[in-house]
Structure formats: structure tokens, C-alpha cells
Coordinates of C-alpha atoms in Angstrom, one line a residue:
Chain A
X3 CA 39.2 53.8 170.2
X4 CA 39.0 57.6 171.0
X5 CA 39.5 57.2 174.5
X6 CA 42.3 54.9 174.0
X7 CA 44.6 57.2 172.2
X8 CA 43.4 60.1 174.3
X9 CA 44.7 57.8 177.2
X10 CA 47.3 57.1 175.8
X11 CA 48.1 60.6 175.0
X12 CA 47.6 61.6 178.8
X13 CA 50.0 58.7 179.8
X14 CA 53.1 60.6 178.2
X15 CA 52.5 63.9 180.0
X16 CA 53.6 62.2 183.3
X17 CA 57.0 61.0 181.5
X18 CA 59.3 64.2 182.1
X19 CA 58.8 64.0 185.5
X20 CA 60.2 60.9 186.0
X21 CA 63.3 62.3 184.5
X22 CA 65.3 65.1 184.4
X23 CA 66.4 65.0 180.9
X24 CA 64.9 67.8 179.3
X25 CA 66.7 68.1 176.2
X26 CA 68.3 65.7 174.0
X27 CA 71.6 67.1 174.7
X28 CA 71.2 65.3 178.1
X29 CA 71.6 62.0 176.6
X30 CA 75.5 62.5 176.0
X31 CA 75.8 61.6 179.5
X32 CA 73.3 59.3 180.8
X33 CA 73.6 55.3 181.0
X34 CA 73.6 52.8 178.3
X35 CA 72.0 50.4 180.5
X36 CA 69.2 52.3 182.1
X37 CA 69.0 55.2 180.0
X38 CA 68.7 57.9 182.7
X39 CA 71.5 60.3 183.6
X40 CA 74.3 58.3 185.2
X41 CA 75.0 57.8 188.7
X42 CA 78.2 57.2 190.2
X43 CA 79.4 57.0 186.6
X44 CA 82.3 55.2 185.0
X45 CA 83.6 55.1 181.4
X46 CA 85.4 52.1 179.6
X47 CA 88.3 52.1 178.0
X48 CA 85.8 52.1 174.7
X49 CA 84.5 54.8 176.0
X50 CA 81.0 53.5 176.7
X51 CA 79.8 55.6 180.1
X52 CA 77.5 53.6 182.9
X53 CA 76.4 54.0 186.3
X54 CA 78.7 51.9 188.2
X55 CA 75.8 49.9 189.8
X56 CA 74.5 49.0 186.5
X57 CA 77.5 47.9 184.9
X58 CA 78.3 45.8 188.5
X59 CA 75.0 43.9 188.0
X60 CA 75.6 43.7 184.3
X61 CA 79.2 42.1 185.3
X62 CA 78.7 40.1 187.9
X63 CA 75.4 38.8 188.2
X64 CA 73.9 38.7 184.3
X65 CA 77.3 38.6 181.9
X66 CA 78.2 35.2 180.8
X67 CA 81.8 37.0 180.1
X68 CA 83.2 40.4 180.9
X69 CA 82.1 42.4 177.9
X70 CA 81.0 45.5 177.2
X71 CA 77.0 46.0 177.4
X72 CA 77.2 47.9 174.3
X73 CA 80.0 46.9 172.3
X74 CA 81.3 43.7 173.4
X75 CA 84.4 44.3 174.5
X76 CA 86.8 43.0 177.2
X77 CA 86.0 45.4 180.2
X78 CA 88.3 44.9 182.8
X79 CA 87.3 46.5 186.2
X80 CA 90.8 47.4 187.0
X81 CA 90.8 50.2 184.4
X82 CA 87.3 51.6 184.7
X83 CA 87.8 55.2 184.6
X84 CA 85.2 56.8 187.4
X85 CA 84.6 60.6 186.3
X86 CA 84.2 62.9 189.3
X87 CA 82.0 66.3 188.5
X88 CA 80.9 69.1 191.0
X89 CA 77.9 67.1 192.3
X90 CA 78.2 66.1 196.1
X91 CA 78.7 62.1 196.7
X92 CA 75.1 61.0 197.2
X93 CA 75.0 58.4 200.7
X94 CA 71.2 58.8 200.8
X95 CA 70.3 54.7 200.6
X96 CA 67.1 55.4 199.3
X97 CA 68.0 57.0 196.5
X98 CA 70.3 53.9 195.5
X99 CA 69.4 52.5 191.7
X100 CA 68.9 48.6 192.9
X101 CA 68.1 49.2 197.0
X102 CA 68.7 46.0 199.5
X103 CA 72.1 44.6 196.4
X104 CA 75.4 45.0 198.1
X105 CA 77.3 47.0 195.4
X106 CA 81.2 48.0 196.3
X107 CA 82.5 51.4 195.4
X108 CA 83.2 52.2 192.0
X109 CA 87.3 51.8 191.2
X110 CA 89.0 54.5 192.1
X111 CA 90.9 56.8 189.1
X112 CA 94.7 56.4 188.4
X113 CA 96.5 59.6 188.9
X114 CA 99.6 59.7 186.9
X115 CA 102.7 61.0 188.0
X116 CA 103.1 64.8 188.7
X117 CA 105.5 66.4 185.7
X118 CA 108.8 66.7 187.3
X119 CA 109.9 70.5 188.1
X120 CA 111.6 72.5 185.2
X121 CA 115.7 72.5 185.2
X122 CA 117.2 75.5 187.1
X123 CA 118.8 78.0 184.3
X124 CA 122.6 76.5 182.6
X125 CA 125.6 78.4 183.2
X126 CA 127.8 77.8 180.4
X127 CA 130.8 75.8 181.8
X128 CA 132.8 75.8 178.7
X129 CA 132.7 79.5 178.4
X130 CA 135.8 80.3 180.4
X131 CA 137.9 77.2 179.6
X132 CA 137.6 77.8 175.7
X133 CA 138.4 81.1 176.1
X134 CA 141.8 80.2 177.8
X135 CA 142.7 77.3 175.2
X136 CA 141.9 80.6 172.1
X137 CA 144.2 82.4 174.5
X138 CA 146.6 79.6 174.7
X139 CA 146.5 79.0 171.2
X140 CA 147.3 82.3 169.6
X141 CA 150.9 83.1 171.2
X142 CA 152.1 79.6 170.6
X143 CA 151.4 80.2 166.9
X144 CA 152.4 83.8 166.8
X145 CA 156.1 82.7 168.4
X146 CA 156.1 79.5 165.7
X147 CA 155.7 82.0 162.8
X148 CA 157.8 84.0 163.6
X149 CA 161.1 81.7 164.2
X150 CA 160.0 80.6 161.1
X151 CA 160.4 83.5 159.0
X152 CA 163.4 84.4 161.4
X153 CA 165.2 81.6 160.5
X154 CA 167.1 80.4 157.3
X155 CA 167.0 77.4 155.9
X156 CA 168.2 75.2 152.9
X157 CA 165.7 74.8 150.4
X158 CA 165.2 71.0 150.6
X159 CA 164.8 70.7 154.4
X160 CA 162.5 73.1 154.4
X161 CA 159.2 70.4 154.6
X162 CA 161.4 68.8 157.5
X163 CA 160.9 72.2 159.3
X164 CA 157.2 72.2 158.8
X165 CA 156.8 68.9 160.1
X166 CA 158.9 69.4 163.3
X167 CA 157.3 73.1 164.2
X168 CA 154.1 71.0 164.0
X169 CA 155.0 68.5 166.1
X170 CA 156.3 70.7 168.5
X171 CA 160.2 70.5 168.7
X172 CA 161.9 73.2 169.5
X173 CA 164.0 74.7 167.1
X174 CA 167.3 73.9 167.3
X175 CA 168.2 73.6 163.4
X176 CA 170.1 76.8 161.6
X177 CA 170.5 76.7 158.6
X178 CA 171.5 79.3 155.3
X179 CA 169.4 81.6 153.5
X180 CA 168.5 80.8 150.7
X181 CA 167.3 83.2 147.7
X182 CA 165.5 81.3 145.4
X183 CA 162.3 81.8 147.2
X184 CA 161.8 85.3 148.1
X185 CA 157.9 85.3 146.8
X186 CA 157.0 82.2 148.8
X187 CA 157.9 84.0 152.2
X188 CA 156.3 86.8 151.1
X189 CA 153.1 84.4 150.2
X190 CA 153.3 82.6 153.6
X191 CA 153.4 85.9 155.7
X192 CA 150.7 87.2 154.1
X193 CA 148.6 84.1 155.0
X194 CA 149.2 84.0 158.5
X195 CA 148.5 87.9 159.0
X196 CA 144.9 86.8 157.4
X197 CA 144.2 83.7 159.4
X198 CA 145.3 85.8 162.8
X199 CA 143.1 88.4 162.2
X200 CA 139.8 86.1 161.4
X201 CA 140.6 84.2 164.7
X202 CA 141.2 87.1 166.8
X203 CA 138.0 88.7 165.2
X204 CA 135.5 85.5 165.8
X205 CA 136.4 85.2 169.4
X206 CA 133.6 84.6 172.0
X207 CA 132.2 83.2 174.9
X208 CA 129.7 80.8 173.3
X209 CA 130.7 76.9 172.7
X210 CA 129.3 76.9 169.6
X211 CA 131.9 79.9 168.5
X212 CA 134.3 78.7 170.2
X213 CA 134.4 74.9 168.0
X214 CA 134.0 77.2 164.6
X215 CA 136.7 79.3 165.6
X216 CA 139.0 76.3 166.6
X217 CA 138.2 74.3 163.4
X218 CA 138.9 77.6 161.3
X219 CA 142.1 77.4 162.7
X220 CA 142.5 73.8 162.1
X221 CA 142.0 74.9 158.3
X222 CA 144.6 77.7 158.1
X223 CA 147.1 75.4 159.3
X224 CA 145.7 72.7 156.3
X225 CA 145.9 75.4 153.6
X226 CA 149.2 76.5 154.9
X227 CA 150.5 72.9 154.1
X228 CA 148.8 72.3 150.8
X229 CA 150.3 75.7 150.0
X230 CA 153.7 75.1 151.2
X231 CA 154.0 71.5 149.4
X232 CA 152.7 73.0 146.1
Chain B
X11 CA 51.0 56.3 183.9
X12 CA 53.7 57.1 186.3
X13 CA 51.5 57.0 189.1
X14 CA 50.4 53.6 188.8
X15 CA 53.5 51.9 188.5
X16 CA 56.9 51.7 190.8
X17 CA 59.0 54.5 190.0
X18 CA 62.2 53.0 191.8
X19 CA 61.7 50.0 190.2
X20 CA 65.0 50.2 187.9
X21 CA 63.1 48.4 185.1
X22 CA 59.8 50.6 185.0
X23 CA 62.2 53.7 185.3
X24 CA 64.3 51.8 182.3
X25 CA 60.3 51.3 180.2
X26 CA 59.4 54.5 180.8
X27 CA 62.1 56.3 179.7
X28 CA 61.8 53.9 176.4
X29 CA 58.2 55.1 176.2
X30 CA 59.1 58.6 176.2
X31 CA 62.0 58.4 173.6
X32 CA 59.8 56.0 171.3
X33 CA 56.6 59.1 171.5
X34 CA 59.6 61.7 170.7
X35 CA 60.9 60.3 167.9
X36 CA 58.1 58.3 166.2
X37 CA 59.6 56.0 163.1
X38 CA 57.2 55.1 160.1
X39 CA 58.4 51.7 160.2
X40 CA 57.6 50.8 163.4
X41 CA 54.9 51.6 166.4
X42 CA 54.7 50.1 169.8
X43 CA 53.0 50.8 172.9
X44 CA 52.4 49.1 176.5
X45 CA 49.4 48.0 178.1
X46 CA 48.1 50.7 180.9
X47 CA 47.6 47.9 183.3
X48 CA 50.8 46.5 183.0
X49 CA 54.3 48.6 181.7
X50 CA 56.1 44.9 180.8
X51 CA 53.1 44.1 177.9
X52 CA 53.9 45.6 174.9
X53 CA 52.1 45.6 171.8
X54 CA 54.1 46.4 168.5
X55 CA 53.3 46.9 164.7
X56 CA 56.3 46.5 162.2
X57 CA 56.5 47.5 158.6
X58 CA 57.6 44.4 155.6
X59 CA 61.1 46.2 154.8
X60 CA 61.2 47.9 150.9
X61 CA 62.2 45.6 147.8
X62 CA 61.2 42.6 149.4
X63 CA 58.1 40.1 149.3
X64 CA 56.8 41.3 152.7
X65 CA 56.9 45.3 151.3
X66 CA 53.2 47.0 152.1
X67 CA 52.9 44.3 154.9
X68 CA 51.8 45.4 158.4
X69 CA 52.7 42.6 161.1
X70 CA 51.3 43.2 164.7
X71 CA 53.0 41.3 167.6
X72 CA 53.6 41.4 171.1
X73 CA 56.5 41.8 173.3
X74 CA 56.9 40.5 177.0
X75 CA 59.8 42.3 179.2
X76 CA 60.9 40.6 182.0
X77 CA 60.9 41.4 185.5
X78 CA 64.7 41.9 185.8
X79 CA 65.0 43.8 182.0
X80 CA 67.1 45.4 180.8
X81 CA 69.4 42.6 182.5
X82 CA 67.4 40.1 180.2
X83 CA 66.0 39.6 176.6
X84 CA 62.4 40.4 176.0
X85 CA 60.1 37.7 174.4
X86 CA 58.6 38.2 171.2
X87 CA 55.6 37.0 169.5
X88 CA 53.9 37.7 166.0
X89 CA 50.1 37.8 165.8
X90 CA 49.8 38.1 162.0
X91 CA 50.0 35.7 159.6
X92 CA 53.5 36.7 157.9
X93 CA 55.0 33.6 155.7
X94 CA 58.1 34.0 158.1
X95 CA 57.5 33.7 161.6
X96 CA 55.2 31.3 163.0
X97 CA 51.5 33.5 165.0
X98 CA 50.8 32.9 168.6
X99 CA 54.5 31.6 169.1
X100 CA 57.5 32.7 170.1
X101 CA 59.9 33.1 167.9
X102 CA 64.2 32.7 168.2
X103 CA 66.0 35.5 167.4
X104 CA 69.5 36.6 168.8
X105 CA 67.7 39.1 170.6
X106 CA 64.6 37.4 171.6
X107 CA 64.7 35.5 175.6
X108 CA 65.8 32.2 173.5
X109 CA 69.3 33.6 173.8
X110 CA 69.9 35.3 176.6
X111 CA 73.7 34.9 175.9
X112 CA 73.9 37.3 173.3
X113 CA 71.3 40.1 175.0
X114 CA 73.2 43.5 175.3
X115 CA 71.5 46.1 178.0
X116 CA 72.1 48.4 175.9
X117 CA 69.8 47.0 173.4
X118 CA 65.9 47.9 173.5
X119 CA 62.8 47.8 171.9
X120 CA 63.4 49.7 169.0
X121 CA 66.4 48.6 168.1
X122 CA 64.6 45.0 168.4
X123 CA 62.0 46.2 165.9
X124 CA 64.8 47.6 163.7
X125 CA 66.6 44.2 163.7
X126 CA 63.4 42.2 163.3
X127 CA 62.8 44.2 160.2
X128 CA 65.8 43.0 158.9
X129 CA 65.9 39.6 159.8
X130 CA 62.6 39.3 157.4
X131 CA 64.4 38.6 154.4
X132 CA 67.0 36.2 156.0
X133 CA 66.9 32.2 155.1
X134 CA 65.2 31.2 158.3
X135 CA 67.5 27.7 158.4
X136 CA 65.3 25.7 160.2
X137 CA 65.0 28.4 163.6
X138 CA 62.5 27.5 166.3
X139 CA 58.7 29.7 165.3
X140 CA 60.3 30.6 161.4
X141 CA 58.2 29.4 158.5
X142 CA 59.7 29.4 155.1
X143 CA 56.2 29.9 152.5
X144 CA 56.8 30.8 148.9
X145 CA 57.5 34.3 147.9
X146 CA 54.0 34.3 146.2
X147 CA 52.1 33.7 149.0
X148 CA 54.2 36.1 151.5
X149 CA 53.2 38.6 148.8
X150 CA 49.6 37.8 149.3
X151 CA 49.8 37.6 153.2
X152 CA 51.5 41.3 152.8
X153 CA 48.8 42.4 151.0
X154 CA 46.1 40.8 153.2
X155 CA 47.8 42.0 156.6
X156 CA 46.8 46.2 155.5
X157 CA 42.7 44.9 155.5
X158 CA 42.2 44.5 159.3
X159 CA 44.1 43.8 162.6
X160 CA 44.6 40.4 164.4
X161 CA 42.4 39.7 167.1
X162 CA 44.7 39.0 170.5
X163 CA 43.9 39.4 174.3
X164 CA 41.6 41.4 176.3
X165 CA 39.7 44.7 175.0
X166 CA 42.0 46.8 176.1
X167 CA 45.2 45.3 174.1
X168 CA 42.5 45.0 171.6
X169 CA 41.9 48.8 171.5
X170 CA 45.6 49.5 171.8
X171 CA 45.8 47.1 168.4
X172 CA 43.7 48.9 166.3
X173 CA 45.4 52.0 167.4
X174 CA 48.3 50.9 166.2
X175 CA 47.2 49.8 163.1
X176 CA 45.9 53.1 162.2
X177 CA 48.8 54.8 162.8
X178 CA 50.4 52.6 160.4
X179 CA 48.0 52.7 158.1
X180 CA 48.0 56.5 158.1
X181 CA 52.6 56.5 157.6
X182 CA 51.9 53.9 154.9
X183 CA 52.0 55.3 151.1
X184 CA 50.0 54.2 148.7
X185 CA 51.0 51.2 147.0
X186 CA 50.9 50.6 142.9
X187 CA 50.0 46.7 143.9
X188 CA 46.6 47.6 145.3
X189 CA 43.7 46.6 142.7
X190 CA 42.1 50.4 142.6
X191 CA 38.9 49.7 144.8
X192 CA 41.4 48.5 147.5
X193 CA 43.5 52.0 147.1
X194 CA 40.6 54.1 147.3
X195 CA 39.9 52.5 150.5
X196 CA 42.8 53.0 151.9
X197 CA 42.9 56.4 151.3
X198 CA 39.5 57.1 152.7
X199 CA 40.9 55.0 156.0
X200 CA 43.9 57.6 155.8
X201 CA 41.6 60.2 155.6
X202 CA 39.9 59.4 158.5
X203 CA 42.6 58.6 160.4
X204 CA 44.1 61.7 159.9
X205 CA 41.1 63.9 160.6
X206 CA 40.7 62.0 163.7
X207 CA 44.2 62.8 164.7
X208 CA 43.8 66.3 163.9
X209 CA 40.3 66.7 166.5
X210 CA 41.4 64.8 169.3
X211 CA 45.2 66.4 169.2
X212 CA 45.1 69.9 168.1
X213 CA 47.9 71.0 169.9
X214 CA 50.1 68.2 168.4
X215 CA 50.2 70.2 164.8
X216 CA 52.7 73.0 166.1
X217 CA 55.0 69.7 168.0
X218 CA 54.8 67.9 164.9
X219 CA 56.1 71.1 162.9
X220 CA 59.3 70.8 164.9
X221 CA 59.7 67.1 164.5
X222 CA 59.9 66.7 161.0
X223 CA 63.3 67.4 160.9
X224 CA 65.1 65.2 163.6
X225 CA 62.0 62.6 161.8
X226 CA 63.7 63.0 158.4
X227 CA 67.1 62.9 159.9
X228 CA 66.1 59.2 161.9
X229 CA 64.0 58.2 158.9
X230 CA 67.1 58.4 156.5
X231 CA 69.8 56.4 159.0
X232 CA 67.0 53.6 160.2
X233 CA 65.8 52.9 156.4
X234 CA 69.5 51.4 156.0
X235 CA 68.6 48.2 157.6
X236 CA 65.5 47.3 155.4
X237 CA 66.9 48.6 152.1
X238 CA 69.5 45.8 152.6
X239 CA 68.7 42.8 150.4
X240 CA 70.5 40.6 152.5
X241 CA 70.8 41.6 156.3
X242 CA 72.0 39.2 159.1
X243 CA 72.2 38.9 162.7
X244 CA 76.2 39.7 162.3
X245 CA 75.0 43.1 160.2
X246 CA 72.8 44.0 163.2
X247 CA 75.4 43.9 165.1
X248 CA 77.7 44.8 163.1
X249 CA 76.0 48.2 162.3
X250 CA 75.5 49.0 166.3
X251 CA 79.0 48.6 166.6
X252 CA 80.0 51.1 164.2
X253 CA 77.4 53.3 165.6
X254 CA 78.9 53.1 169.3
X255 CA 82.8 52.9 167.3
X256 CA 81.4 56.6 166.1
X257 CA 80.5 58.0 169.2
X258 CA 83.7 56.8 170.7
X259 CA 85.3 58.6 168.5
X260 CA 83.7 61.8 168.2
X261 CA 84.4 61.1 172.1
X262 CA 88.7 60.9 171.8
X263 CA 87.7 63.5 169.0
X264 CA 86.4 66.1 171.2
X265 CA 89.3 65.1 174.3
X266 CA 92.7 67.5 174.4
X267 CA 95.3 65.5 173.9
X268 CA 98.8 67.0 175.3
X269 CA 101.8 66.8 173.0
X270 CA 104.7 67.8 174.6
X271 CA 106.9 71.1 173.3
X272 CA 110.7 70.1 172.5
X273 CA 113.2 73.1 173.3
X274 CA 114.1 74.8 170.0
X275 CA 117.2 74.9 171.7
X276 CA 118.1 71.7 171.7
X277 CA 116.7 70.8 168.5
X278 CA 119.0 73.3 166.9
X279 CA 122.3 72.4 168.6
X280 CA 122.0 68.5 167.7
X281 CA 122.3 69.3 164.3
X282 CA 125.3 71.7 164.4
X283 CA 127.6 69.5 166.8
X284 CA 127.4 66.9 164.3
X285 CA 128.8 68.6 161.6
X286 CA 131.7 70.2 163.5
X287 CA 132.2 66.8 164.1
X288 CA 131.9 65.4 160.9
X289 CA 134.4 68.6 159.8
X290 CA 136.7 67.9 162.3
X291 CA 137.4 64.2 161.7
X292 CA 137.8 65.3 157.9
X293 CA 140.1 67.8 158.5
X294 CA 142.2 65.8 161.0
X295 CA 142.1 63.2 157.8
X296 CA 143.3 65.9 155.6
X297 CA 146.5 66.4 158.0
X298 CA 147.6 63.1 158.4
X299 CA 147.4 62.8 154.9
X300 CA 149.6 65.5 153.8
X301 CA 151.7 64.7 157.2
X302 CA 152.3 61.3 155.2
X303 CA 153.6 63.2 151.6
X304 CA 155.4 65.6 153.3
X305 CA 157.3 62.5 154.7
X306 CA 158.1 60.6 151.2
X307 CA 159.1 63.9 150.0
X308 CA 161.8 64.3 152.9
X309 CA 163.1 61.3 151.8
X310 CA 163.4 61.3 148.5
X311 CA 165.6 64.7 149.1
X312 CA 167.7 63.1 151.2
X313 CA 168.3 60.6 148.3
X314 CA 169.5 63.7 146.2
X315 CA 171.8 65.2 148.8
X316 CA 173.8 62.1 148.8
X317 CA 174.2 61.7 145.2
X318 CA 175.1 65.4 144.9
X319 CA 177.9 64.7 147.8

């Protein structure tokens, strides 16, 4: 009885020799099949790490289907995962896990598709173009405004006027002054000095600016109506 | 013992490094141990799982590995009388060599133990080496199975036996069951098991210092299986299965996932070209509608200038 358990305690010292796993640490990368540090590993899509010659015996000459050793899942060799370290490719036969069993190489990783290079820097085509139409914009209205308050008209056409000036015509209408609506010139001038400063003040380069400053103008000309029918 | 047997022998390799991790982390519920003369002879000892008929039991058996494990399932055998499983026969489990179709690699000897613990309590159902006694006498056989080992094999396995079944004894507490003559004894046995320990290993008291926690930590997540009052083959499972789910995912856990930045930029403008747009189309609504006023208003003046004419 004594000898046997000191026998027994003798027959343990010989273990770490046969493997290098030191510390427990070790066992987050050895094989769930033959419990020693992997060779020629490869990792399932569960995640489950083996050598590769294990796994191929498991496979193809034990399995009754293609599952997992560990958790029973469909393993497919097409997308075993190999995991390449800094340890050199051993091609020593003897130190092969099953010697004299044909086993293929591993399956090779899939390498994804470099990321495409970054776009070279914008150059902002609208810069010049919006600038222009702001340009554009500014005498057209300036020479309207000014017919208009030039002119003289009848009180009851002078809606009609509006309407044509926006449109476009050209004015070819002449009509008498009329002085029952001395404060309503007064009022309009003083509106379109306002709305010609804040356009000439917001201009810039930027698209972004240039779309605010365009639909402020928009909106001067909309209170100018509401006003003008009131 | 490595020098005896075949190092490049995948399954010795595979049995010895089972050896090592079974001396490493011992368990109080279980104990086995191979035959010097031959690494594929095991002889085990299991403990009757808590709250059950079999508690206090101590069941020896032995296990046969197969020249090609861990490929395919070991054999199993129980060599004391249990009210369960059938002595000198072996018995059909889901992880025994009666099924080779449902034998994981990844599986091994202790996690066989574990699962044959648990499969104690189960209805039996008519398996091939199951007996089905009545609970009274499964108590009785329990009871019975502490006094003295089974007598199997050569004196070698013999000696290995009663090694076991002192350890056992000695991770064994003592039960309120036992008439008090029988306690007494067994706390002289685990006395003198203990002292015997002590003068043939005095260098194992510092070792075992260290062990007790990663011991406690095992104890705690192995005494799961037994407490249940009602394990089956699909818990086993079931339970490694959420073990290897965990690891997976402290795996994708611990993995660097890359989530691509969006431009600011472009986040930003997306926003603000939509509502210029939404403020254009209203305003371009606005004007057609007071284009449209401006125009029933024209004529109704028109209407006046006539009648004043």
C-alpha cells in the first residue's frame, strides 16, 4: 500500500516533461482533442481551436457527420480559419502527431480585400458659379427697383406691374402718378435697401452660404408681395 | 511512467496529459488512476451525488481506453454493488464505447466521471447493465460500499483500489446516518489516512496550501451536476455546451472588432440640404399662391374700370 502511492507519486514527476505546458495559462491554446499545445492549428467558426491533423482524423476517419468535436456543430472545412504565429513551419516527419497517415495541408486563410485608397482632397466646384449667379442676381434686381419707383402708375394696375416685373417683361407701361400712396413707396424703398444690404453682406464662397443667401432672397421677394397686396 | 510507455503514441501523450491535469486539480467526488503496467487500464472511485439515495456511497469501477482514444469512447465497468448499474458488466451510457456515435474527443475521463455522477439518479428505462432496486436498499448498499473495497484483478490493481478508497474515504465528511460505532471508525480510518499522507508526502503540505483555491473554485462549478435532482444525458450535454458557448465568447469578447468612422462632414451636410430643400419648395408654394390672388384681384379691377367708364 505505501509503496503504491509512493509509486504512484514518482509516476507524476515524469509528466511535465512530456509537455511543455507549464502553467495553466498554456491551456488557452492547446487542442481540444489531444490536449497538448496545438500544431498546425485551426479555429472553427465556433471558435473551438485544434491541431489540423487532429481535427482531419476526427473528420474523416471517426465522425459519423461533420461536427464539431466539442460542441457539435456543422464544421465545414472550407471556412476553417488556420492561425499563423512567429513559429517556423515544422517539415521535420518525425515530429508529425499521427506518423505513416497521409494528412493534406491545413486550408489556407481568406484574406479580404485591401481597403480602397482615401479620395484625393474636393475642390469646391460650385464655389465660382454661385458666386456669378449672386453677381447676376443683384443688378437685375437693383435695375427692377428702380424702374419701379421711377415710374408712375395708376393705383389699380399697380398688382399688374408686380406680376409683369416678376415675370420679366420689360417695361413698356407709363402710366400717372398717383398721390394717394405716398407712405407705401416710402415703405417699399425702405424694404429693399434692407433686403440688399443682408444679401450683399452674407456673400461667400461656400455652397452651403450660397443656398441660404439665395433662399433669403427668395423670402424678400415673398414679403415684398404679401406686403404690397395688403 | 513516461519512460515505459510510447511517448509519440498520440493516445499515451493524450492519457498522460489527462494524468497530469486529474493530479493537479484533484476533485472530492471523484479519483482515478491507471495501472503502471498498462496507461489504457484505469481504475476509478466515484462519489453517490448529495440529496439522493446513493449520498455517502463510494462506487469503485474500471475504465478501458482504447487503442485509438480519444478518437473512441472508453468502456466502463462498476465493481460495487450500487442498486443502479449492474458489477462486473459494462454498462450503456452515451459516453460509454456502446455509443460510439455520440463520443466527442473533446470529452475525457473526468468529464465521464462527472456525467456518470449524474446519470445515478436518472430512470434507468430498461438500459443494457442498469438495475432499478428500491430506494431502501440503494440506501443500504450506499452505506455498505464506505466498509471495504471490491476485490477485482491482479495485486497491483488491487493495491491501486485500496488506494483509492482511502483517498475517498479521507475527502468524505462524516455522515449523521452512520450508527455512532460506525462514525468513530471512520474517523479513526481518516485519521490514519491522513497521517499516512502527511509521512510519506511532506513536501505535498506547502503544494496543497496553493491548491485550495483553484480546489474550491472547481469544487463549487463541478457540485452543479450532483445537486441536480433530476440530471439527463441532454443536461450533460447541455451544460458542456454552455461551457464551450462561454469560452467562445470571452473569445469574440476579447477580439477588436473594427467599426468604421463616418465623415462628420458628411453627416452634417445631409441634414442641412434637406431643409433648404424642404424651404425652398415651401417658398416656391408661397409664390404661386399669392401669384394666383394677385391675379383675381387684377380682375376684379378691371371689372370696376368698366363700370366707372
Amino acid at each position: 500500500m505505501t509503496s503504491g502511492f509512493g509509486e504512484s507519486t514518482r509516476a507524476s514527476a515524469p509528466s511535465p516533461s512530456c509537455s511543455g505546458n507549464s502553467s495553466n495559462d498554456a491551456g488557452d491554446f492547446e487542442c481540444n482533442i489531444c490536449f497538448d499545445l496545438a500544431q498546425d492549428p485551426v479555429i472553427t467558426l465556433c471558435g473551438h481551436l485544434f491541431c489540423w491533423p487532429c481535427l482531419y482524423r476526427w473528420l474523416h476517419h471517426h465522425s459519423h457527420s461533420q461536427e464539431c468535436p466539442v460542441c457539435k456543430a456543422l464544421v465545414q472545412e472550407e471556412k476553417l480559419v488556420p492561425l499563423y504565429g512567429r513559429g517556423k513551419t515544422q517539415t521535420d516527419p518525425r515530429t508529425k502527431l499521427y506518423p505513416g497517415m497521409e494528412i493534406p495541408h491545413r486550408p489556407s486563410g481568406q484574406r479580404p480585400q485591401t481597403m480602397p485608397p482615401p479620395p484625393p482632397p474636393e475642390v469646391n466646384p460650385f464655389g465660382s458659379y454661385g458666386f456669378g449667379l449672386m453677381g447676376g442676381f443683384i443688378p437685375m434686381a437693383t435695375a427692377r427697383f428702380g424702374n419701379f419707383t421711377l415710374s408712375t402708375a395708376f393705383g389699380g394696375f399697380i398688382p399688374s406691374l408686380l406680376n409683369i416685373h416678376f415675370h420679366g417683361f420689360q417695361d413698356a407701361t407709363v402710366y400717372g402718378t398717383t398721390s394717394g400712396y405716398p407712405f407705401g413707396f416710402n415703405g417699399f424703398h425702405g424694404g429693399n435697401a434692407r433686403g440688399f444690404m443682408q444679401a450683399t453682406g452674407q456673400v461667400q464662397r461656400q455652397e452651403d452660404n450660397v443656398l441660404k443667401n439665395l433662399l433669403m432672397l427668395i423670402g424678400f421677394l415673398v414679403l415684398l408681395t404679401v406686403i404690397f397686396v395688403w | 511512467m513516461a519512460e515505459k510507455h510510447n511517448i509519440k503514441n498520440p493516445a499515451v501523450k493524450r492519457i498522460l496529459q489527462e494524468v497530469k491535469e486529474m493530479q493537479s486539480n484533484p476533485s472530492d467526488d471523484y479519483m482515478s488512476l491507471p495501472l503502471e503496467e498498462n496507461i489504457f487500464e484505469w481504475q476509478f472511485a466515484i462519489r453517490g451525488p448529495r440529496d439522493t439515495e446513493f449520498e455517502g456511497g463510494i462506487y469503485h469501477g474500471r475504465i478501458q481506453l482504447p487503442s485509438e482514444y480519444p478518437f473512441k469512447p472508453p468502456s466502463f465497468m462498476l465493481l460495487t454493488p450500487s442498486g443502479r448499474f449492474e458489477t462486473q458488466t459494462k454498462i450503456c451510457l452515451s459516453i460509454s464505447n456502446h455509443h460510439p456515435e455520440h463520443w466527442q474527443p473533446s470529452w475525457s475521463v473526468r468529464t465521464a466521471l462527472v456525467a456518470l455522477i449524474a446519470f445515478m439518479p436518472t430512470n434507468p428505462n430498461g438500459a443494457l447493465g442498469s438495475l432499478n432496486y428500491k430506494k431502501e436498499d440503494r440506501c443500504a448498499l450506499a452505506t455498505k460500499s464506505q466498509e471495504a473495497p471490491p476485490k477485482f484483478g491482479t495485486p497491483e490493481r488491487q493495491r491501486l483500489i485500496d488506494e483509492i478508497h482511502e483517498y475517498m474515504l479521507s475527502k468524505s465528511s462524516p455522515l449523521p446516518q452512520l450508527a455512532p460505532s460506525q462514525a468513530s471508525e471512520e474517523q479513526s480510518k481518516t485519521e490514519e489516512a491522513k497521517a499516512q499522507v502527511n509521512l510519506e508526502n511532506p513536501e505535498a503540505l506547502p503544494v496543497g496550501a496553493e491548491i485550495p483555491d483553484q480546489a474550491g473554485d472547481r469544487i463549487v462549478e463541478e457540485q452543479e451536476l450532483p445537486v441536480n435532482a433530476n440530471p439527463n444525458p441532454a443536461g450533460v450535454e447541455a451544460s458542456m455546451e454552455s461551457s464551450s458557448s462561454v469560452s467562445s465568447n470571452q473569445l469574440l469578447q476579447k477580439s477588436d472588432a473594427r467599426v468604421q468612422n463616418l465623415k462628420p462632414d458628411t453627416r452634417v451636410q445631409k441634414p442641412d440640404d434637406r431643409l433648404f430643400t424642404l424651404a425652398a419648395i415651401g417658398l416656391a408654394i408661397a409664390i404661386v399662391v399669392l401669384l394666383l390672388k394677385k391675379f383675381i384681384k387684377s380682375t376684379e379691377y378691371g371689372a370696376v374700370f368698366m363700370d366707372e367708364s
